[in-house]
């Protein structure tokens, strides 16, 4: 058995044999756009037998390769890619590689069929878009549902409880009968709890309550739960059409702070910046690993919702604290 | 001859709660129920027609809400004092109602005697606010007075102090042992809160609003 060393091997011949086996088209052309060599795949692309390609001018065969691109590669001396397509609807990535062989420019061409890759990328993009739209639609549906339940509780159940309270409190024995007093206390307790539920479900239950007031109320409510200290900074003009989203985002973000950073100092900012409505919550708590965001279902859903609306979500977290900034386009 | 009774119109969209109110007013010797309505538009129409001494209005009603009815009464200079009741007393709502000319604001959990006493007082030209509503009103007045000054976190105050000293973002990052990206993000938030675009304007605005000496 003869062992070939690198010095004795016919590398050029081996590479040529190898290039016949691949379905990637490989060709060499001179600066005048005449074929010097084409492998089987490239020859097949041009409808010519491999041993009949050499010497043919590019303009004699219908080709993916253009003489302009060959001339550019020879002139610029740097490789580049061109996207091309064939009549059968397939997509190609064509790479032009200038190769200085010492006797003028030779240009190498590598053509890869990327039809499947392109189709897969398009399908992925479509799926990602569908996913964003679904997340957005489902979160909006959840917000609407919360609003509907809150309205029902406020407009009917709460009114009937308040009526029952007044009826009992109007009875002559209301102050003296212990059983009646206990019943009144119980109604007051349920009323209080129901108000808290309505607030939590949907703080803007009153047409007259401004988004500013709702944000302040929400922030102070969560601050008491943490507890944490909160400073709320709101721009005067928060008209955006995103009121429900602003509140639901702040519920999620401040809920996380209450859970993971009790005792923190927290800043809330809601303001139009550029063409966006910016919602930012920053705390000086212990932070968390931003790479684990997928494990935070609420936060991941919130980010997906922002991105589904064409906005941006940024998260910075370190031992120094956490800052989450959401920017939603103002329509 | 008995003293004239004060005329009252009651408006609330919940029929059960409204019935409780009208019954209580009907039992009072000093009050006379002259009309009732289940929404804001009907309430305003009734008040314009009957010109009662007092309108007892729920805040959350379909059509016009209680605050909008109050605004129309004030704008049209009707001789009707307004008492608002609400199941949900948000602070800024209380403020808007009182600022808009209401004689009183009560939670709907208030006893009927208290509501009727408040209506009678409004008919006499008095303003009555229960203690919890007084507290809400005071907080709103203070909040509104303070809202011109941007609120900064302690970290943002530190960064502001350092830009006032003339430190660059990398200098600040080094001094606070933060990454330059974090400092940049603090600076951006600081600019947003102060409503400015650069360091010089940030320092100037901070001095003007008392955040820096």
Short mmCIF file of C-alpha atoms in Angstrom, two decimals:
data_model
loop_
_atom_site.label_atom_id
_atom_site.label_comp_id
_atom_site.label_asym_id
_atom_site.label_seq_id
_atom_site.Cartn_x
_atom_site.Cartn_y
_atom_site.Cartn_z
CA UNK A 1 0.00 0.00 0.00
CA UNK A 2 1.34 3.37 -0.98
CA UNK A 3 1.00 6.15 1.54
CA UNK A 4 0.64 9.58 0.03
CA UNK A 5 2.26 12.38 1.95
CA UNK A 6 1.05 15.95 1.54
CA UNK A 7 4.02 16.53 -0.74
CA UNK A 8 3.16 13.70 -3.14
CA UNK A 9 -0.66 13.95 -3.12
CA UNK A 10 -2.35 15.48 -6.15
CA UNK A 11 -4.50 17.79 -4.06
CA UNK A 12 -5.88 19.60 -7.11
CA UNK A 13 -6.99 16.34 -8.70
CA UNK A 14 -8.52 15.10 -5.47
CA UNK A 15 -10.44 18.32 -4.97
CA UNK A 16 -11.73 18.14 -8.55
CA UNK A 17 -12.98 14.57 -7.93
CA UNK A 18 -14.57 15.67 -4.70
CA UNK A 19 -16.27 18.63 -6.37
CA UNK A 20 -17.96 16.24 -8.85
CA UNK A 21 -19.75 14.55 -5.95
CA UNK A 22 -21.35 17.62 -4.39
CA UNK A 23 -24.68 19.17 -5.34
CA UNK A 24 -23.17 22.60 -4.75
CA UNK A 25 -22.31 24.19 -8.10
CA UNK A 26 -18.62 25.12 -8.43
CA UNK A 27 -17.08 26.95 -11.42
CA UNK A 28 -13.99 28.90 -12.37
CA UNK A 29 -14.20 31.70 -14.94
CA UNK A 30 -11.65 34.03 -16.40
CA UNK A 31 -12.05 37.80 -16.20
CA UNK A 32 -13.67 37.74 -19.66
CA UNK A 33 -16.49 35.61 -18.22
CA UNK A 34 -15.44 32.40 -20.01
CA UNK A 35 -15.72 29.06 -18.18
CA UNK A 36 -12.42 27.49 -17.22
CA UNK A 37 -14.06 24.71 -15.20
CA UNK A 38 -17.49 23.67 -13.90
CA UNK A 39 -18.28 20.69 -11.70
CA UNK A 40 -21.16 18.32 -12.53
CA UNK A 41 -23.72 20.26 -10.49
CA UNK A 42 -22.81 23.60 -12.10
CA UNK A 43 -22.72 22.04 -15.61
CA UNK A 44 -26.16 20.49 -15.02
CA UNK A 45 -27.45 23.90 -13.97
CA UNK A 46 -26.41 25.18 -17.36
CA UNK A 47 -27.70 22.15 -19.27
CA UNK A 48 -24.23 21.26 -20.53
CA UNK A 49 -22.06 18.15 -20.02
CA UNK A 50 -19.18 18.89 -17.59
CA UNK A 51 -16.47 18.18 -20.19
CA UNK A 52 -18.11 20.57 -22.68
CA UNK A 53 -18.19 23.59 -20.39
CA UNK A 54 -14.57 24.73 -20.57
CA UNK A 55 -14.01 27.58 -22.98
CA UNK A 56 -17.67 28.56 -23.27
CA UNK A 57 -18.53 32.20 -22.80
CA UNK A 58 -21.11 32.99 -20.14
CA UNK A 59 -23.36 34.69 -22.67
CA UNK A 60 -23.62 31.45 -24.72
CA UNK A 61 -25.43 29.56 -21.94
CA UNK A 62 -28.39 30.68 -19.82
CA UNK A 63 -26.80 31.05 -16.41
CA UNK A 64 -27.20 32.06 -12.78
CA UNK A 65 -23.79 33.64 -13.09
CA UNK A 66 -23.71 37.14 -14.54
CA UNK A 67 -20.79 38.65 -16.43
CA UNK A 68 -21.27 41.91 -14.50
CA UNK A 69 -20.73 40.09 -11.20
CA UNK A 70 -17.67 38.26 -12.57
CA UNK A 71 -16.23 41.58 -13.75
CA UNK A 72 -16.96 43.17 -10.37
CA UNK A 73 -15.23 40.33 -8.51
CA UNK A 74 -12.17 40.63 -10.78
CA UNK A 75 -12.13 44.39 -10.37
CA UNK A 76 -12.71 44.64 -6.59
CA UNK A 77 -10.69 41.62 -5.54
CA UNK A 78 -13.07 40.80 -2.64
CA UNK A 79 -15.67 38.01 -2.41
CA UNK A 80 -19.40 38.75 -2.25
CA UNK A 81 -22.81 37.04 -2.39
CA UNK A 82 -25.65 37.52 -4.83
CA UNK A 83 -29.17 36.08 -4.45
CA UNK A 84 -30.44 34.56 -7.70
CA UNK A 85 -33.31 32.42 -8.91
CA UNK A 86 -33.82 29.95 -11.73
CA UNK A 87 -36.83 29.60 -14.02
CA UNK A 88 -38.07 26.60 -12.01
CA UNK A 89 -38.65 28.91 -9.00
CA UNK A 90 -35.63 27.74 -6.99
CA UNK A 91 -33.61 30.22 -4.96
CA UNK A 92 -29.81 30.29 -5.08
CA UNK A 93 -27.05 31.87 -3.10
CA UNK A 94 -24.22 32.64 -5.56
CA UNK A 95 -20.83 33.51 -4.10
CA UNK A 96 -18.18 35.15 -6.32
CA UNK A 97 -14.60 34.66 -5.13
CA UNK A 98 -11.78 36.47 -6.95
CA UNK A 99 -8.71 34.17 -7.19
CA UNK A 100 -5.46 35.69 -8.28
CA UNK A 101 -3.61 32.96 -10.21
CA UNK A 102 -0.72 35.21 -11.22
CA UNK A 103 -1.76 35.56 -14.86
CA UNK A 104 -4.73 37.89 -14.49
CA UNK A 105 -7.92 37.45 -12.53
CA UNK A 106 -9.74 34.17 -12.25
CA UNK A 107 -13.11 34.21 -10.49
CA UNK A 108 -14.46 31.24 -8.57
CA UNK A 109 -18.23 30.83 -8.29
CA UNK A 110 -20.07 28.70 -5.73
CA UNK A 111 -23.85 28.31 -6.20
CA UNK A 112 -25.96 26.78 -3.42
CA UNK A 113 -29.63 25.87 -3.70
CA UNK A 114 -31.28 27.63 -0.72
CA UNK A 115 -34.92 27.10 -1.74
CA UNK A 116 -35.71 24.90 1.27
CA UNK A 117 -33.76 27.10 3.66
CA UNK A 118 -35.59 30.21 2.45
CA UNK A 119 -38.95 28.45 2.67
CA UNK A 120 -38.15 27.27 6.19
CA UNK A 121 -37.08 30.78 7.23
CA UNK A 122 -40.28 32.22 5.79
CA UNK A 123 -42.37 29.59 7.56
CA UNK A 124 -40.56 30.34 10.82
CA UNK A 125 -41.16 34.05 10.40
CA UNK A 126 -44.84 33.43 9.67
CA UNK A 127 -45.11 31.20 12.74
CA UNK A 128 -43.37 33.78 14.92
CA UNK A 129 -45.73 36.47 13.67
CA UNK A 130 -48.75 34.23 14.30
CA UNK A 131 -47.45 33.49 17.78
CA UNK A 132 -47.04 37.20 18.55
CA UNK A 133 -50.53 37.93 17.26
CA UNK A 134 -52.01 35.07 19.29
CA UNK A 135 -50.27 36.15 22.49
CA UNK A 136 -51.45 39.73 21.91
CA UNK A 137 -55.03 38.63 21.17
CA UNK A 138 -55.20 36.32 24.17
CA UNK A 139 -53.83 38.94 26.56
CA UNK A 140 -56.24 41.54 25.20
CA UNK A 141 -59.10 39.07 25.60
CA UNK A 142 -58.00 38.45 29.20
CA UNK A 143 -57.91 42.22 29.85
CA UNK A 144 -61.39 42.65 28.38
CA UNK A 145 -62.68 39.76 30.44
CA UNK A 146 -61.22 41.21 33.63
CA UNK A 147 -62.92 44.49 32.79
CA UNK A 148 -66.25 42.78 32.18
CA UNK A 149 -66.10 40.82 35.44
CA UNK A 150 -65.05 43.96 37.35
CA UNK A 151 -67.92 45.95 35.84
CA UNK A 152 -70.44 43.22 36.69
CA UNK A 153 -69.21 43.02 40.27
CA UNK A 154 -69.18 46.80 40.65
CA UNK A 155 -72.42 47.62 38.88
CA UNK A 156 -74.61 44.98 40.45
CA UNK A 157 -73.16 42.80 43.22
CA UNK A 158 -71.50 45.69 45.04
CA UNK A 159 -74.62 47.90 44.73
CA UNK A 160 -76.81 45.17 46.24
CA UNK A 161 -74.36 44.70 49.12
CA UNK A 162 -74.34 48.44 49.78
CA UNK A 163 -78.14 48.40 49.73
CA UNK A 164 -78.24 45.46 52.17
CA UNK A 165 -75.84 47.33 54.46
CA UNK A 166 -78.03 50.43 54.45
CA UNK A 167 -81.18 48.38 55.06
CA UNK A 168 -79.66 46.68 58.09
CA UNK A 169 -78.05 49.87 59.39
CA UNK A 170 -81.43 51.65 59.13
CA UNK A 171 -83.15 49.18 61.47
CA UNK A 172 -84.03 50.59 64.91
CA UNK A 173 -81.96 47.92 66.71
CA UNK A 174 -78.90 48.34 64.48
CA UNK A 175 -76.77 49.80 67.27
CA UNK A 176 -78.03 47.64 70.11
CA UNK A 177 -78.71 44.15 68.77
CA UNK A 178 -75.40 42.19 68.82
CA UNK A 179 -76.56 39.72 66.13
CA UNK A 180 -77.57 42.55 63.83
CA UNK A 181 -74.28 44.34 64.54
CA UNK A 182 -72.35 41.19 63.59
CA UNK A 183 -74.35 40.91 60.35
CA UNK A 184 -73.62 44.55 59.51
CA UNK A 185 -69.91 44.04 60.25
CA UNK A 186 -69.89 40.99 57.99
CA UNK A 187 -71.50 42.93 55.15
CA UNK A 188 -68.95 45.73 55.60
CA UNK A 189 -66.12 43.18 55.50
CA UNK A 190 -67.43 41.55 52.31
CA UNK A 191 -67.94 44.98 50.73
CA UNK A 192 -64.36 45.90 51.53
CA UNK A 193 -63.03 42.63 50.08
CA UNK A 194 -65.16 42.94 46.98
CA UNK A 195 -63.86 46.47 46.36
CA UNK A 196 -60.31 45.16 46.59
CA UNK A 197 -61.13 42.42 44.05
CA UNK A 198 -62.68 44.95 41.65
CA UNK A 199 -59.65 47.22 42.05
CA UNK A 200 -57.27 44.39 41.37
CA UNK A 201 -59.21 43.14 38.36
CA UNK A 202 -59.56 46.46 36.67
CA UNK A 203 -58.57 49.70 38.38
CA UNK A 204 -60.18 51.94 35.78
CA UNK A 205 -63.71 50.99 36.70
CA UNK A 206 -64.89 54.56 36.69
CA UNK A 207 -65.01 56.64 33.55
CA UNK A 208 -64.04 59.64 35.66
CA UNK A 209 -60.95 58.05 37.13
CA UNK A 210 -57.87 59.08 35.20
CA UNK A 211 -55.11 56.73 34.14
CA UNK A 212 -52.79 58.85 36.34
CA UNK A 213 -54.85 58.15 39.42
CA UNK A 214 -55.19 54.47 38.54
CA UNK A 215 -51.39 54.12 38.20
CA UNK A 216 -50.78 55.89 41.50
CA UNK A 217 -53.35 53.70 43.24
CA UNK A 218 -51.90 50.53 41.72
CA UNK A 219 -48.31 51.48 42.61
CA UNK A 220 -49.18 52.29 46.21
CA UNK A 221 -51.23 49.13 46.54
CA UNK A 222 -48.31 46.93 45.43
CA UNK A 223 -45.86 49.01 47.49
CA UNK A 224 -47.90 48.16 50.58
CA UNK A 225 -47.85 44.47 49.67
CA UNK A 226 -44.04 44.25 49.15
CA UNK A 227 -43.53 46.27 51.11
CA UNK A 228 -41.31 48.52 49.04
CA UNK A 229 -41.03 52.27 48.58
CA UNK A 230 -42.18 53.62 45.27
CA UNK A 231 -41.80 56.86 43.37
CA UNK A 232 -44.16 57.36 40.46
CA UNK A 233 -43.27 59.70 37.64
CA UNK A 234 -46.01 60.30 35.08
CA UNK A 235 -46.13 62.58 32.11
CA UNK A 236 -49.15 64.91 32.07
CA UNK A 237 -50.35 63.61 28.72
CA UNK A 238 -50.74 59.84 28.79
CA UNK A 239 -53.39 59.55 26.08
CA UNK A 240 -52.37 56.42 24.23
CA UNK A 241 -55.18 53.93 23.75
CA UNK A 242 -53.00 51.58 25.85
CA UNK A 243 -54.55 52.33 29.28
CA UNK A 244 -55.54 48.76 30.01
CA UNK A 245 -52.17 47.46 28.89
CA UNK A 246 -50.28 50.03 30.98
CA UNK A 247 -52.13 48.88 34.08
CA UNK A 248 -51.78 45.20 33.33
CA UNK A 249 -48.03 45.64 32.61
CA UNK A 250 -47.54 47.55 35.87
CA UNK A 251 -49.49 44.88 37.76
CA UNK A 252 -47.09 42.24 36.43
CA UNK A 253 -43.91 44.29 36.96
CA UNK A 254 -44.79 45.60 40.42
CA UNK A 255 -46.11 42.16 41.42
CA UNK A 256 -42.66 40.77 40.59
CA UNK A 257 -40.97 43.48 42.64
CA UNK A 258 -43.27 42.77 45.60
CA UNK A 259 -42.42 39.06 45.33
CA UNK A 260 -38.69 39.21 44.64
CA UNK A 261 -37.42 42.55 45.93
CA UNK A 262 -39.21 43.44 49.16
CA UNK A 263 -37.67 46.49 50.82
CA UNK A 264 -36.42 47.83 47.48
CA UNK A 265 -36.60 51.40 46.32
CA UNK A 266 -38.68 51.38 43.15
CA UNK A 267 -39.16 53.95 40.41
CA UNK A 268 -42.11 53.86 38.02
CA UNK A 269 -42.05 55.98 34.89
CA UNK A 270 -44.79 56.26 32.28
CA UNK A 271 -44.24 58.87 29.59
CA UNK A 272 -44.36 59.37 25.85
CA UNK A 273 -40.79 59.28 24.50
CA UNK A 274 -40.26 59.83 20.80
CA UNK A 275 -43.12 58.01 19.07
CA UNK A 276 -43.51 55.50 21.90
CA UNK A 277 -45.27 55.21 25.20
CA UNK A 278 -42.57 54.12 27.64
CA UNK A 279 -43.37 52.14 30.78
CA UNK A 280 -40.38 51.63 33.03
CA UNK A 281 -40.01 49.98 36.40
CA UNK A 282 -36.59 50.08 38.07
CA UNK A 283 -35.68 48.67 41.48
CA UNK A 284 -32.50 48.35 43.52
CA UNK A 285 -33.35 44.82 44.65
CA UNK A 286 -31.13 41.74 44.32
CA UNK A 287 -31.76 41.25 40.58
CA UNK A 288 -32.07 37.98 38.70
CA UNK A 289 -30.51 36.19 35.78
CA UNK A 290 -32.00 37.81 32.67
CA UNK A 291 -31.28 34.61 30.70
CA UNK A 292 -33.97 32.83 32.73
CA UNK A 293 -36.77 35.11 31.53
CA UNK A 294 -38.49 32.18 29.81
CA UNK A 295 -39.01 30.70 33.28
CA UNK A 296 -40.99 33.81 34.27
CA UNK A 297 -44.24 33.08 32.49
CA UNK A 298 -45.84 36.44 33.28
CA UNK A 299 -42.82 38.45 32.22
CA UNK A 300 -42.27 36.39 29.06
CA UNK A 301 -45.95 36.86 28.16
CA UNK A 302 -45.68 40.59 28.79
CA UNK A 303 -42.62 40.86 26.54
CA UNK A 304 -44.33 38.79 23.84
CA UNK A 305 -47.32 41.10 24.09
CA UNK A 306 -45.14 44.21 23.69
CA UNK A 307 -43.30 42.74 20.73
CA UNK A 308 -46.61 41.53 19.27
CA UNK A 309 -47.75 45.17 19.25
CA UNK A 310 -44.63 46.24 17.37
CA UNK A 311 -42.96 47.54 20.54
CA UNK A 312 -39.70 46.80 22.32
CA UNK A 313 -38.99 45.27 25.72
CA UNK A 314 -35.64 45.68 27.46
CA UNK A 315 -34.50 43.96 30.62
CA UNK A 316 -31.35 44.74 32.57
CA UNK A 317 -30.70 42.93 35.81
CA UNK A 318 -27.64 42.71 38.03
CA UNK A 319 -26.82 42.63 41.73
CA UNK A 320 -27.39 46.40 41.55
CA UNK A 321 -31.06 46.04 40.63
CA UNK A 322 -33.46 45.42 37.80
CA UNK A 323 -34.73 47.79 35.15
CA UNK A 324 -37.47 46.82 32.73
CA UNK A 325 -38.41 49.22 29.98
CA UNK A 326 -41.33 48.65 27.63
CA UNK A 327 -41.88 50.89 24.62
CA UNK A 328 -45.17 50.68 22.73
CA UNK A 329 -45.74 52.62 19.52
CA UNK A 330 -48.23 55.46 19.95
CA UNK A 331 -50.80 55.04 17.19
CA UNK B 1 -96.84 76.68 59.12
CA UNK B 2 -94.14 74.01 58.71
CA UNK B 3 -90.85 75.12 57.10
CA UNK B 4 -90.58 74.51 53.34
CA UNK B 5 -89.09 71.16 52.50
CA UNK B 6 -85.96 71.06 50.29
CA UNK B 7 -86.68 69.51 46.90
CA UNK B 8 -84.46 66.63 45.84
CA UNK B 9 -83.80 64.71 42.59
CA UNK B 10 -82.10 61.31 42.95
CA UNK B 11 -80.16 59.63 40.14
CA UNK B 12 -78.63 56.15 40.32
CA UNK B 13 -78.59 53.45 37.65
CA UNK B 14 -79.02 50.60 40.12
CA UNK B 15 -82.79 50.30 40.80
CA UNK B 16 -82.42 48.59 44.19
CA UNK B 17 -79.92 51.08 45.60
CA UNK B 18 -81.91 54.01 44.16
CA UNK B 19 -85.12 52.72 45.76
CA UNK B 20 -83.36 52.67 49.13
CA UNK B 21 -82.32 56.31 48.70
CA UNK B 22 -85.71 57.56 47.52
CA UNK B 23 -87.48 55.73 50.37
CA UNK B 24 -85.12 57.31 52.93
CA UNK B 25 -85.70 60.80 51.48
CA UNK B 26 -89.44 60.17 51.44
CA UNK B 27 -89.34 59.52 55.19
CA UNK B 28 -87.68 62.85 55.96
CA UNK B 29 -89.80 65.76 57.05
CA UNK B 30 -87.27 68.30 55.76
CA UNK B 31 -86.79 66.78 52.28
CA UNK B 32 -89.16 66.29 49.36
CA UNK B 33 -88.40 63.87 46.55
CA UNK B 34 -89.50 65.51 43.31
CA UNK B 35 -87.85 63.31 40.69
CA UNK B 36 -85.60 60.37 40.01
CA UNK B 37 -83.52 59.13 37.10
CA UNK B 38 -81.61 55.99 36.08
CA UNK B 39 -78.94 57.63 33.93
CA UNK B 40 -77.00 60.85 33.57
CA UNK B 41 -78.90 62.31 30.61
CA UNK B 42 -82.29 61.75 32.26
CA UNK B 43 -80.92 63.20 35.50
CA UNK B 44 -79.75 66.40 33.81
CA UNK B 45 -83.05 66.76 31.96
CA UNK B 46 -85.03 66.31 35.19
CA UNK B 47 -82.82 68.77 37.08
CA UNK B 48 -83.15 71.39 34.29
CA UNK B 49 -86.91 70.97 34.32
CA UNK B 50 -87.55 70.82 38.09
CA UNK B 51 -84.63 72.95 39.35
CA UNK B 52 -84.49 71.10 42.71
CA UNK B 53 -82.59 72.44 45.72
CA UNK B 54 -80.36 69.35 45.71
CA UNK B 55 -79.38 66.66 43.20
CA UNK B 56 -78.19 63.43 44.81
CA UNK B 57 -76.15 61.75 42.07
CA UNK B 58 -74.34 58.44 41.73
CA UNK B 59 -70.94 58.96 40.09
CA UNK B 60 -70.91 55.92 37.80
CA UNK B 61 -73.93 56.07 35.54
CA UNK B 62 -74.49 55.28 31.88
CA UNK B 63 -74.65 58.20 29.47
CA UNK B 64 -73.31 61.11 31.47
CA UNK B 65 -71.59 60.22 34.73
CA UNK B 66 -72.25 62.13 37.94
CA UNK B 67 -69.22 64.38 37.44
CA UNK B 68 -70.40 65.37 33.96
CA UNK B 69 -73.88 66.15 35.26
CA UNK B 70 -72.26 68.28 38.00
CA UNK B 71 -70.20 70.12 35.38
CA UNK B 72 -73.34 70.84 33.33
CA UNK B 73 -75.18 72.14 36.42
CA UNK B 74 -72.26 74.43 37.29
CA UNK B 75 -71.85 75.61 33.69
CA UNK B 76 -75.59 76.34 33.30
CA UNK B 77 -75.65 78.12 36.69
CA UNK B 78 -78.61 76.03 37.87
CA UNK B 79 -79.73 76.71 41.46
CA UNK B 80 -79.11 73.09 42.45
CA UNK B 81 -76.56 71.92 45.01
CA UNK B 82 -74.95 68.59 44.14
CA UNK B 83 -74.22 65.68 46.49
CA UNK B 84 -72.30 62.82 44.87
CA UNK B 85 -72.26 59.24 46.08
CA UNK B 86 -69.88 56.59 44.80
CA UNK B 87 -69.18 52.93 45.49
CA UNK B 88 -65.60 53.63 44.56
CA UNK B 89 -64.03 56.76 45.95
CA UNK B 90 -60.81 57.26 43.98
CA UNK B 91 -58.82 60.21 45.30
CA UNK B 92 -58.64 62.19 42.10
CA UNK B 93 -62.36 61.67 41.57
CA UNK B 94 -63.08 63.20 44.97
CA UNK B 95 -60.83 66.12 44.04
CA UNK B 96 -62.48 66.65 40.65
CA UNK B 97 -65.98 66.56 42.17
CA UNK B 98 -65.19 69.09 44.90
CA UNK B 99 -63.16 71.27 42.52
CA UNK B 100 -66.10 71.05 40.11
CA UNK B 101 -68.45 72.59 42.63
CA UNK B 102 -70.03 69.65 44.50
CA UNK B 103 -71.34 70.37 48.01
CA UNK B 104 -70.49 66.89 49.24
CA UNK B 105 -68.99 63.55 48.31
CA UNK B 106 -69.99 60.38 50.16
CA UNK B 107 -69.13 56.72 49.89
CA UNK B 108 -72.16 54.60 49.09
CA UNK B 109 -71.61 52.64 52.28
CA UNK B 110 -72.70 55.73 54.25
CA UNK B 111 -75.83 55.29 56.38
CA UNK B 112 -79.00 56.70 54.87
CA UNK B 113 -79.36 59.12 57.79
CA UNK B 114 -75.92 60.49 57.02
CA UNK B 115 -76.79 60.81 53.33
CA UNK B 116 -80.08 62.57 54.09
CA UNK B 117 -78.38 64.88 56.64
CA UNK B 118 -75.79 65.76 54.00
CA UNK B 119 -78.50 66.47 51.40
CA UNK B 120 -80.35 68.72 53.91
CA UNK B 121 -77.09 70.53 54.71
CA UNK B 122 -76.39 71.04 50.98
CA UNK B 123 -79.86 72.57 50.62
CA UNK B 124 -78.84 75.08 53.30
CA UNK B 125 -75.70 75.91 51.34
CA UNK B 126 -73.30 73.95 53.55
CA UNK B 127 -70.41 71.81 52.37
CA UNK B 128 -69.90 68.53 54.21
CA UNK B 129 -67.11 66.02 53.78
CA UNK B 130 -66.71 62.87 55.90
CA UNK B 131 -63.24 62.50 57.50
CA UNK B 132 -62.01 59.84 55.04
CA UNK B 133 -62.96 62.06 52.09
CA UNK B 134 -61.20 65.03 53.72
CA UNK B 135 -58.03 62.92 53.91
CA UNK B 136 -58.29 61.97 50.24
CA UNK B 137 -58.83 65.58 49.23
CA UNK B 138 -55.82 66.79 51.20
CA UNK B 139 -53.58 64.09 49.67
CA UNK B 140 -54.71 65.08 46.17
CA UNK B 141 -54.02 68.76 46.80
CA UNK B 142 -50.53 67.89 48.09
CA UNK B 143 -49.88 65.48 45.22
CA UNK B 144 -50.91 68.03 42.63
CA UNK B 145 -48.70 70.68 44.25
CA UNK B 146 -45.71 68.30 44.22
CA UNK B 147 -46.25 66.91 40.74
CA UNK B 148 -44.20 69.67 39.09
CA UNK B 149 -41.03 68.27 40.67
CA UNK B 150 -39.76 65.09 39.00
CA UNK B 151 -39.17 62.23 41.40
CA UNK B 152 -35.82 60.48 41.16
CA UNK B 153 -34.58 57.22 42.67
CA UNK B 154 -31.57 57.46 44.97
CA UNK B 155 -29.36 56.01 42.21
CA UNK B 156 -30.64 58.60 39.73
CA UNK B 157 -29.96 61.37 42.27
CA UNK B 158 -26.38 60.06 42.62
CA UNK B 159 -25.90 60.06 38.84
CA UNK B 160 -27.40 63.56 38.59
CA UNK B 161 -24.98 64.83 41.26
CA UNK B 162 -22.07 63.38 39.31
CA UNK B 163 -23.05 64.92 35.98
CA UNK B 164 -23.37 68.23 37.82
CA UNK B 165 -19.75 67.68 38.97
CA UNK B 166 -18.82 67.26 35.30
CA UNK B 167 -18.11 63.51 35.41
CA UNK B 168 -18.39 61.56 32.14
CA UNK B 169 -20.52 58.41 31.83
CA UNK B 170 -17.43 56.11 32.03
CA UNK B 171 -16.22 58.06 35.13
CA UNK B 172 -19.63 57.61 36.77
CA UNK B 173 -19.66 53.90 35.88
CA UNK B 174 -16.25 53.48 37.52
CA UNK B 175 -17.15 55.43 40.64
CA UNK B 176 -20.42 53.54 41.15
CA UNK B 177 -18.92 50.20 40.00
CA UNK B 178 -21.66 49.84 37.39
CA UNK B 179 -21.43 48.88 33.73
CA UNK B 180 -21.35 51.83 31.29
CA UNK B 181 -24.59 50.44 29.78
CA UNK B 182 -26.34 50.67 33.16
CA UNK B 183 -25.14 54.24 33.65
CA UNK B 184 -26.30 55.10 30.13
CA UNK B 185 -29.70 53.65 30.95
CA UNK B 186 -29.86 55.69 34.23
CA UNK B 187 -28.94 58.81 32.25
CA UNK B 188 -31.66 58.15 29.67
CA UNK B 189 -34.29 57.71 32.41
CA UNK B 190 -33.02 60.87 34.09
CA UNK B 191 -33.36 62.80 30.81
CA UNK B 192 -36.87 61.37 30.27
CA UNK B 193 -37.97 62.36 33.78
CA UNK B 194 -36.54 65.85 33.45
CA UNK B 195 -37.85 66.20 29.89
CA UNK B 196 -34.42 67.10 28.47
CA UNK B 197 -32.02 65.76 25.84
CA UNK B 198 -28.56 66.49 27.21
CA UNK B 199 -26.45 66.82 30.34
CA UNK B 200 -26.37 70.61 30.49
CA UNK B 201 -30.15 70.86 30.23
CA UNK B 202 -30.53 68.10 32.85
CA UNK B 203 -28.41 70.04 35.34
CA UNK B 204 -30.22 73.32 34.55
CA UNK B 205 -33.68 71.75 34.94
CA UNK B 206 -32.62 69.95 38.13
CA UNK B 207 -31.48 73.26 39.66
CA UNK B 208 -34.64 75.04 38.59
CA UNK B 209 -36.90 72.39 40.16
CA UNK B 210 -34.91 72.17 43.38
CA UNK B 211 -33.39 68.73 42.75
CA UNK B 212 -29.90 70.27 42.86
CA UNK B 213 -28.58 73.24 44.75
#
